[in-house]
Coordinates of C-alpha atoms in Angstrom, one line a residue:
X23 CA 14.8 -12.2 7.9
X24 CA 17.3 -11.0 6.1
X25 CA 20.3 -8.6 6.9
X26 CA 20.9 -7.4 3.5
X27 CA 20.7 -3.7 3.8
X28 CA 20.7 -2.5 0.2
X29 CA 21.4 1.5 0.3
X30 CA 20.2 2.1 4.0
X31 CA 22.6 4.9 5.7
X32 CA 24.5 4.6 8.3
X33 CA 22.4 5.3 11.6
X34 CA 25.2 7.2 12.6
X35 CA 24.8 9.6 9.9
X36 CA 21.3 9.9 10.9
X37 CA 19.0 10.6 14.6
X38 CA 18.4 7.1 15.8
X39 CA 14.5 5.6 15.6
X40 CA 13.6 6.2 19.1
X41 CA 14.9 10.1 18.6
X42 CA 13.6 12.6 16.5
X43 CA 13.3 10.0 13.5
X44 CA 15.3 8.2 11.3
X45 CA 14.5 9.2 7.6
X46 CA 11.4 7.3 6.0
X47 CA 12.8 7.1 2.8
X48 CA 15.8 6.1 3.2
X49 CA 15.1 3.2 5.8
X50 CA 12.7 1.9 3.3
X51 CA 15.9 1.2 1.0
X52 CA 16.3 -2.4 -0.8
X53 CA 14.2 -6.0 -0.7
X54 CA 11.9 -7.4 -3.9
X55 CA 8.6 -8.2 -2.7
X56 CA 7.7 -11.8 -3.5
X57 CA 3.8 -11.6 -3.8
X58 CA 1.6 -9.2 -5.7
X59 CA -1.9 -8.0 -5.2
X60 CA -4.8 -9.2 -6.2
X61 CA -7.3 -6.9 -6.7
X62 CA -8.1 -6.3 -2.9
X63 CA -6.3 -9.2 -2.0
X64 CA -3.1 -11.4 -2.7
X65 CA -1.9 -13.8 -5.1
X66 CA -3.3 -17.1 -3.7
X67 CA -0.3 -19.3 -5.1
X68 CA 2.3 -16.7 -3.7
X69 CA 1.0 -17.2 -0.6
X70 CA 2.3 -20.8 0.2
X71 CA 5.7 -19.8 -0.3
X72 CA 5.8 -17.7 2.6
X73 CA 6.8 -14.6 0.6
X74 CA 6.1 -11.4 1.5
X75 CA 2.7 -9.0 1.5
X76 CA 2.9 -5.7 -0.4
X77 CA 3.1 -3.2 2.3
X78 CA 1.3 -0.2 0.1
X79 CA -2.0 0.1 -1.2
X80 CA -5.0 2.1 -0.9
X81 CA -5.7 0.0 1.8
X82 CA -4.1 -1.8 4.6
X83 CA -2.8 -5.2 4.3
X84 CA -4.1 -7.2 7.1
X85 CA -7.7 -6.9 6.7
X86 CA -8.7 -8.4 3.0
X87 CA -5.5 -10.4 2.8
X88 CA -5.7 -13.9 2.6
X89 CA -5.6 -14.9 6.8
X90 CA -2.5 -16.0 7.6
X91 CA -1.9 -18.8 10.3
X92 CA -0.8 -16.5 13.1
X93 CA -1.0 -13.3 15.3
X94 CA 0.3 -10.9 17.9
X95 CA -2.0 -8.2 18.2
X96 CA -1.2 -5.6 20.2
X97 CA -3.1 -2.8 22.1
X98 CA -1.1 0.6 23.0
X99 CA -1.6 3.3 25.8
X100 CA 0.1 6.8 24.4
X101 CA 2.5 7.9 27.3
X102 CA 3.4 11.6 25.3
X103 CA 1.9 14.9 25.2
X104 CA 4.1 15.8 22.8
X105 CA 2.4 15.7 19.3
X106 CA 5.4 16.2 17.0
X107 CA 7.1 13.3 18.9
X108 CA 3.7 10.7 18.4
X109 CA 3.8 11.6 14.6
X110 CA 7.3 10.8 14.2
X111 CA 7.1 7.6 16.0
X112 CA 4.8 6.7 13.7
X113 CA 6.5 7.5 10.7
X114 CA 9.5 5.6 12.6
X115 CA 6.8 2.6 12.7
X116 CA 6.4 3.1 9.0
X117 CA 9.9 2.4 8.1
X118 CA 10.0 -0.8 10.3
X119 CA 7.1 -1.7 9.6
X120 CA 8.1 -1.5 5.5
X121 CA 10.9 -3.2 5.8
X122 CA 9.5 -6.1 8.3
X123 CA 7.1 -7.0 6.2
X124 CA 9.8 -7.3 3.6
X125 CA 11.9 -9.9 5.1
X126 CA 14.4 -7.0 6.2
X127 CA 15.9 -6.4 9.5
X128 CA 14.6 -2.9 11.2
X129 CA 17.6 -0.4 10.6
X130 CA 21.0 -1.6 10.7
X131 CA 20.1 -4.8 11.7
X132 CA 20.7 -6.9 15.0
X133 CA 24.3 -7.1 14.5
X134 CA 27.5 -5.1 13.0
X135 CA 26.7 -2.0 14.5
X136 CA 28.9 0.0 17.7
X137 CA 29.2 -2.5 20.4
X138 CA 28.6 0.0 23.3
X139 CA 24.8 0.9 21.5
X140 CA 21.8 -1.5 21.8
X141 CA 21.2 -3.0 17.9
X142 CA 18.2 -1.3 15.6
X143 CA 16.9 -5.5 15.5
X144 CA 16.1 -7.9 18.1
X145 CA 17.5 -10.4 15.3
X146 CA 15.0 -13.5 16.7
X147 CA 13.7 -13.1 13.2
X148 CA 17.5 -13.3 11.8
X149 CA 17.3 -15.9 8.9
X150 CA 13.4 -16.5 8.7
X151 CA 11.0 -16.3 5.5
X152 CA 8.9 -12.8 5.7
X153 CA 5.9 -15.6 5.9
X154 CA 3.2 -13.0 4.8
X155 CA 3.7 -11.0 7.7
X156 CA 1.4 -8.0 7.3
X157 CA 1.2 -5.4 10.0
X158 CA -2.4 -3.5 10.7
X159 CA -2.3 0.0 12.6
X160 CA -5.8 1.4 14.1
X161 CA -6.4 4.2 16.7
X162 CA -9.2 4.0 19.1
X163 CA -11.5 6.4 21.0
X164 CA -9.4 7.8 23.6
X165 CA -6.1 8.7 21.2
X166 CA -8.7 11.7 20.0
X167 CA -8.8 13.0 23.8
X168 CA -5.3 14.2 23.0
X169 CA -3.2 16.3 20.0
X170 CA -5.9 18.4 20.0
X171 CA -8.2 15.5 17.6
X172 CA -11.5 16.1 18.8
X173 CA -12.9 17.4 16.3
X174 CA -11.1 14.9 13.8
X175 CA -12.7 11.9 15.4
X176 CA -14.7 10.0 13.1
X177 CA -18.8 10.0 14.4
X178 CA -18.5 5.8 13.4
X179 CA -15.9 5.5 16.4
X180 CA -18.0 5.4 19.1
X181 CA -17.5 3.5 22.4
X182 CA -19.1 -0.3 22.5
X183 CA -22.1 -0.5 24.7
X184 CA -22.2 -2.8 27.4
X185 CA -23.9 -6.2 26.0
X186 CA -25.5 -8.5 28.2
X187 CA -23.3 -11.2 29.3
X188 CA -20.0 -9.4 29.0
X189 CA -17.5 -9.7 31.9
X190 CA -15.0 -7.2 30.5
X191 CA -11.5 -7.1 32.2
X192 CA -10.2 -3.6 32.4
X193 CA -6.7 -4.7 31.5
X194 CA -7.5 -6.4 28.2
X195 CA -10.0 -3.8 27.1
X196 CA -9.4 -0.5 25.0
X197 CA -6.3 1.1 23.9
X198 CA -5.0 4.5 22.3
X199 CA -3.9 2.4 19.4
X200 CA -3.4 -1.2 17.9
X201 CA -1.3 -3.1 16.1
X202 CA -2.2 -6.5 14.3
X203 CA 0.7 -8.2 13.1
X204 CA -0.5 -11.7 11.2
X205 CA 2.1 -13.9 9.8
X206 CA 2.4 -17.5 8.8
X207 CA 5.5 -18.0 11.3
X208 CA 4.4 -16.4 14.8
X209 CA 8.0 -15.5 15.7
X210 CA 8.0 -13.7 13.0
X211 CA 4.8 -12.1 14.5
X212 CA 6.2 -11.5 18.3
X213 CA 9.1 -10.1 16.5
X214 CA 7.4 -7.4 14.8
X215 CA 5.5 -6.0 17.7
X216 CA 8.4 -6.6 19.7
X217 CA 10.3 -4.0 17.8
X218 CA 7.5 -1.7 17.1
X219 CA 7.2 -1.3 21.3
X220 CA 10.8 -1.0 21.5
X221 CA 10.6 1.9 18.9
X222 CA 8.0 3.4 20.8
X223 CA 9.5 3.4 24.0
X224 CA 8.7 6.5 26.4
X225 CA 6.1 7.4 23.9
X226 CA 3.7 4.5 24.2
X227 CA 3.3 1.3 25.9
X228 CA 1.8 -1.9 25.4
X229 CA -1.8 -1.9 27.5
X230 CA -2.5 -5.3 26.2
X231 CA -1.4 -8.3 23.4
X232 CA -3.2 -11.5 22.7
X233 CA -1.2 -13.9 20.9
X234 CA -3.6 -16.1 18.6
X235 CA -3.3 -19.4 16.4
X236 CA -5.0 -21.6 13.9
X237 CA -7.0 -19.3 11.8
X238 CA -10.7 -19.6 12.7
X239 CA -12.0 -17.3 9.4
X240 CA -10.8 -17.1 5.7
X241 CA -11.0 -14.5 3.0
X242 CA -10.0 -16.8 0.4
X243 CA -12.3 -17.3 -2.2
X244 CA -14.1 -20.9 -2.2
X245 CA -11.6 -22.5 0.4
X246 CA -13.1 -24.4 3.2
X247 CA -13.7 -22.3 6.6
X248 CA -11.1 -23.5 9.5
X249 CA -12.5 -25.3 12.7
X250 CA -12.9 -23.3 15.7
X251 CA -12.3 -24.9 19.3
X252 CA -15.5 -25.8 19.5
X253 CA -14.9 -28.2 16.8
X254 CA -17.3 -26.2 14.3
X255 CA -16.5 -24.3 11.1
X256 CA -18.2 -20.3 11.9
X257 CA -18.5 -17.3 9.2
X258 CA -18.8 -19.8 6.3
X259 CA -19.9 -16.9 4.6
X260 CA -16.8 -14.5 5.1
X261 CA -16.4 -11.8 2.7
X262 CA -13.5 -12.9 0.8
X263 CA -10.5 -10.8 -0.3
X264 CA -11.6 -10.8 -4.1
X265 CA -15.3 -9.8 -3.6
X266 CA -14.8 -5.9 -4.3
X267 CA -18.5 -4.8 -4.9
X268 CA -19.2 -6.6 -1.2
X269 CA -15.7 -5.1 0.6
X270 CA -16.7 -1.6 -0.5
X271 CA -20.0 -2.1 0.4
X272 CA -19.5 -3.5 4.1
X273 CA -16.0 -3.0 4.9
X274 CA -13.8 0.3 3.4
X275 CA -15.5 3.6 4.5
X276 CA -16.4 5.7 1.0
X277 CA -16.2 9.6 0.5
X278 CA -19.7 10.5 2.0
X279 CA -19.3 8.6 5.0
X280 CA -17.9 11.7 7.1
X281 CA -17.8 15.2 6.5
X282 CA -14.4 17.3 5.2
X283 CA -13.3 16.6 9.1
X284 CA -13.2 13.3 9.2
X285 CA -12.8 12.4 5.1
X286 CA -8.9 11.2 6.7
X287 CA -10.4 7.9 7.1
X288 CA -11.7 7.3 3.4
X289 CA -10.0 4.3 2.1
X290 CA -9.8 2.8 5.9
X291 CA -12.3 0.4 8.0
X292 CA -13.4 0.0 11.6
X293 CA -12.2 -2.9 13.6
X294 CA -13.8 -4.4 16.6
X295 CA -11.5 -6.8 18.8
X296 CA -13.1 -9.1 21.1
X297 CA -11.8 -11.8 23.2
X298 CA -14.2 -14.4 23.8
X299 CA -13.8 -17.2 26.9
X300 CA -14.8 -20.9 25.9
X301 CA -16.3 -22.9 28.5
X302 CA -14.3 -25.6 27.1
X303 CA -14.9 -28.3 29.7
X304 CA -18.7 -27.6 29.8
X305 CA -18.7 -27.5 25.4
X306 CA -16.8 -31.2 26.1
X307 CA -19.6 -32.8 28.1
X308 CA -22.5 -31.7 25.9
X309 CA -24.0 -34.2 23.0
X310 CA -22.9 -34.2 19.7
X311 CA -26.7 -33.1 18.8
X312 CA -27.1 -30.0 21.4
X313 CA -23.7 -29.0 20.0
X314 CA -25.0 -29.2 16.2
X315 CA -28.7 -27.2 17.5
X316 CA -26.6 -24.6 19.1
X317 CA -24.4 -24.0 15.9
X318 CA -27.1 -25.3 13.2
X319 CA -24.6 -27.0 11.1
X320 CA -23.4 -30.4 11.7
X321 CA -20.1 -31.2 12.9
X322 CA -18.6 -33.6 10.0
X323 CA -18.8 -30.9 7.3
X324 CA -20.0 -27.5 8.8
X325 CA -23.3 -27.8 6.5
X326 CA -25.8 -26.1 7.4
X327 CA -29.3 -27.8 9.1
X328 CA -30.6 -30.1 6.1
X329 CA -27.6 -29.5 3.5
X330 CA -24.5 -31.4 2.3
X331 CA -21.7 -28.8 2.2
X332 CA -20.5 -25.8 4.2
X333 CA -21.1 -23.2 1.6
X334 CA -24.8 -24.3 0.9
X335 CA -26.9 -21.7 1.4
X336 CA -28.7 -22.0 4.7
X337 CA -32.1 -22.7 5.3
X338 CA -32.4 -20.7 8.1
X339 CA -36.4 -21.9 9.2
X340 CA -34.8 -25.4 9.5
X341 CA -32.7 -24.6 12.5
X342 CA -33.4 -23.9 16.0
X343 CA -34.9 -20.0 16.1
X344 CA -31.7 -19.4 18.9
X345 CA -29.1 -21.3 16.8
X346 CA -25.6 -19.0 16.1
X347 CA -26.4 -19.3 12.3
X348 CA -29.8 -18.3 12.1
X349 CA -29.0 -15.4 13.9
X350 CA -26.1 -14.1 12.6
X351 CA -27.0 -14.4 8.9
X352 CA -27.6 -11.5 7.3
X353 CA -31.2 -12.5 6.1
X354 CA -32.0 -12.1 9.8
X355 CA -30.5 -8.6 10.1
X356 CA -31.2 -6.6 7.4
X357 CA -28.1 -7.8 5.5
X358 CA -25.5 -7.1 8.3
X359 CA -22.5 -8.0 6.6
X360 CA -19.0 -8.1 8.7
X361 CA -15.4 -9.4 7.6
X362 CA -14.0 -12.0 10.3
X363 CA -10.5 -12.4 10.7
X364 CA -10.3 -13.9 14.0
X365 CA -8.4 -16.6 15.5
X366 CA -8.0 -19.6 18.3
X367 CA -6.2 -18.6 22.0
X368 CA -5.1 -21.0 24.3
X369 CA -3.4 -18.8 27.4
X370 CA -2.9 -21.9 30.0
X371 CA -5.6 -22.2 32.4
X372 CA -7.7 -20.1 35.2
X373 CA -6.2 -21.6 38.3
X374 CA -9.4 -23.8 38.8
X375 CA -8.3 -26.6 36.5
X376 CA -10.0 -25.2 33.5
X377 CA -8.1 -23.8 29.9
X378 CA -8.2 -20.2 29.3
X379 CA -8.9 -20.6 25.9
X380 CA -11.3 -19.3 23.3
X381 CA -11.5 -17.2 19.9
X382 CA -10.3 -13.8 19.4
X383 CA -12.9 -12.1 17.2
X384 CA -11.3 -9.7 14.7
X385 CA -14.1 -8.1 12.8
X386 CA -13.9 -5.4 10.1
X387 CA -16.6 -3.1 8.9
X388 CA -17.4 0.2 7.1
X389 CA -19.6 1.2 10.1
X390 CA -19.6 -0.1 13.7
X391 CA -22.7 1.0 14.1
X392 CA -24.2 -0.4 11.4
X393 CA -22.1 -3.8 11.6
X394 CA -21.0 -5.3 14.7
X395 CA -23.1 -3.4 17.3
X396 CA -26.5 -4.8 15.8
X397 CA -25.7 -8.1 15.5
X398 CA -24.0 -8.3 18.8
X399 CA -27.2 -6.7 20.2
X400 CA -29.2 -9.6 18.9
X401 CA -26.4 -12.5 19.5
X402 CA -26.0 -11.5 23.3
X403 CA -29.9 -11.5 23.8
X404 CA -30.6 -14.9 22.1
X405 CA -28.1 -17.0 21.1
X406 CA -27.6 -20.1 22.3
X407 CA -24.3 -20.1 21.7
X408 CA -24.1 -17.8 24.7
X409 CA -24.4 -20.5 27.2
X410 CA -20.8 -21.6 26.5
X411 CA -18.8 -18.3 25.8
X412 CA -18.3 -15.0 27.7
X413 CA -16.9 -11.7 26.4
X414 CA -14.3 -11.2 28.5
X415 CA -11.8 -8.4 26.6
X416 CA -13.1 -5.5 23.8
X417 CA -11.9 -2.9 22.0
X418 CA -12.6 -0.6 18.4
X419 CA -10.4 1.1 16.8
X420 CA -10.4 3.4 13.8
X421 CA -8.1 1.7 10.9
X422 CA -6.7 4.4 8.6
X423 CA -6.7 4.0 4.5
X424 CA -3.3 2.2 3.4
X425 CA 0.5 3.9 2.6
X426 CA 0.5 4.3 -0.6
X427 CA 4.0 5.0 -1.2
X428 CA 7.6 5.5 0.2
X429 CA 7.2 8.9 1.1
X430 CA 3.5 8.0 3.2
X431 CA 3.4 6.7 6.4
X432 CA 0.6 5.6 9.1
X433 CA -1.9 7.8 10.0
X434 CA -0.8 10.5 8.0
X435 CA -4.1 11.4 6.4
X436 CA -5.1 12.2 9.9
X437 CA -2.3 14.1 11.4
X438 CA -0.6 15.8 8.9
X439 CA -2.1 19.5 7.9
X440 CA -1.2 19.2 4.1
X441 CA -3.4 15.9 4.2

């Protein structure tokens, strides 16, 4: 990234980002974005020259955006009772995030500032491409226990049941808030939560991150579906970034989804986070035709059960009645449509000999209750898939409509009173 500043002020002349807040406009100052929406999504030629994402819209980049290679996602505890400081944190977040996703240093930069104070930039990011970085805020449940948001939380955001066959661990489940950063480079990734936390210091802390690799979903219109580490190509069918009739069907929440309360999150989508175990060493020893019955497309092509190519339609009576396809596809659940954005983990291994790897599921939808909560229902109950995975980490989180200009900032729609 970049330390050309443009017409930023002097932080000097103005209350430092971890203070009272650093003026949104201004830190916005200077940077030409080098990709351009789509329609919902973004220029699929721009995106192989690791350019940067348009950071406003009517939506959030991050979620219909062609998936990028990497991520640091990041969940957040809130540490303040003081409401006033939370909303100018995030509009401090805002300006970072603006010009991060820009190819810009966060303030003044990592160097050329007063010696005796700590730089507004780590600077590990000092000289990289922006690579598509997009970065994706959502609040979850708990955050409306506090600032007096009650009666502002949304009736979609509701707390996950407990599915059979999860093993939850506390310490990777939940969160006040999230932030996804996805990026083609993943130390430009780390870098952009990195700073983000240090922003936030004494108001919130991280609670959990997952670090993720090798896309395992795309939203790109007709381009083949990456290989999971299973060896199999999942969510063939992905809604794909340019498919608006089917995104503001399933995924963006419309006007008459919530009442004048809870109309903040027009424009917005749910996410549900899941971090799902591999039994990689028991996958490993299993035959190559068990492993094509349990996914009910073969392994050379990701075809579905009698057909040729990945995106031939299925012919779901052909597979096994507990293969993952057949009962994920939306013929078999009243048209249960989902975006995936989810991605590969490898986080060493368990202390028994065996990897700690998997997929972390990133799924967006216009209602959790009519998305992801049905089909899990059914996938924990008969999938055969389930024999091999466990859900070991969870969260859902309430992803606010996008900033649509330099004088909006996240979560506005739901804090501020003029909103």
């Amino acid at each position: 990234m970049t330390e050309t500043q443009g017409s930023t002020p002097s932080r000097r002349a103005l209350i430092g980002w971890g203070g009272a807040g650093l003026a949104l406009g201004a830190a916005a100052a200077g940077g030409t974005v080098a990709m351009t929406r789509a329609g919902d999504d973004v220029d699929p030629v721009a995106a192989e020259t690791g350019g940067a994402v348009e950071f406003h819209g009517v939506h959030q980049a991050g979620i219909a955006t062609p998936v990028q290679d990497r991520l640091h996602f990041a969940a957040f505890d809130v540490k303040t009772d003081d409401r006033d400081a939370f909303v100018q944190m995030l509009k401090d977040w805002t300006a970072a995030a603006r010009r991060m996703t820009a190819g810009k240093a966060v303030g003044e930069g990592a160097y050329g500032g007063l010696a005796e104070a700590p730089p507004d930039d780590t600077g590990e990011a000092l000289g990289l491409k922006p690579s598509r970085l997009t970065l994706t805020i959502g609040f979850g449940p708990s955050l409306f226990d506090r600032f007096d948001l009650k009666d502002r939380r949304p009736e979609a955001l509701v707390d996950l049941p407990a599915f059979p066959g999860d093993n939850l661990d506390r310490s990777r489940t939940g969160g006040d808030l999230c932030v996804q950063a996805c990026a083609d480079d993943p130390q430009v990734a780390v870098h952009a939560i990195r700073n983000l936390a240090r922003i936030g210091f004494g108001k919130v802390a991280i609670r959990w991150s997952q670090l993720g690799f090798g896309k395992t979903s795309s939203t790109t219109p007709g381009a083949q579906t990456p290989r999971n580490l299973m060896g199999f190509k999942d969510g063939t069918r992905n809604i794909a970034g340019t498919e608006t009739d089917r995104l503001k069907k399933f995924v963006w929440v419309g006007d008459g989804d919530g009442d004048t309360r809870t109309d903040w999150m027009t424009g917005g989508s749910y996410l549900v986070a899941r971090r799902i175990r591999m039994n990689i060493e028991t996958w490993d020893r299993s035959s190559l035709q068990e492993q094509e019955d349990v996914f009910g497309r073969d392994k050379r092509e990701g075809a579905p059960v009698g057909k040729a190519h990945e995106h031939d339609e299925p012919f779901l009576k052909a597979m096994k009645p507990d293969a993952h396809v057949r009962l994920a596809h939306p013929d078999s659940n009243n048209g249960v449509t989902i975006l995936r954005r989810g991605y590969s983990f490898t986080d060493g291994t368990d202390g028994l000999g065996r990897l700690d790897a998997g997929l972390f599921f990133l799924a967006y939808q216009r209602d959790v209750r009519k998305g992801f909560i049905p089909l899990q229902r059914k996938l924990s109950a008969h999938d055969a898939l389930n024999e091999y995975i466990q859900h070991v980490g969870s969260a859902v989180f309430a992803v606010p409509p996008g900033v649509r200009d330099s004088g909006d900032w996240w979560g506005r729609t739901l804090f501020s009173k003029e909103a």
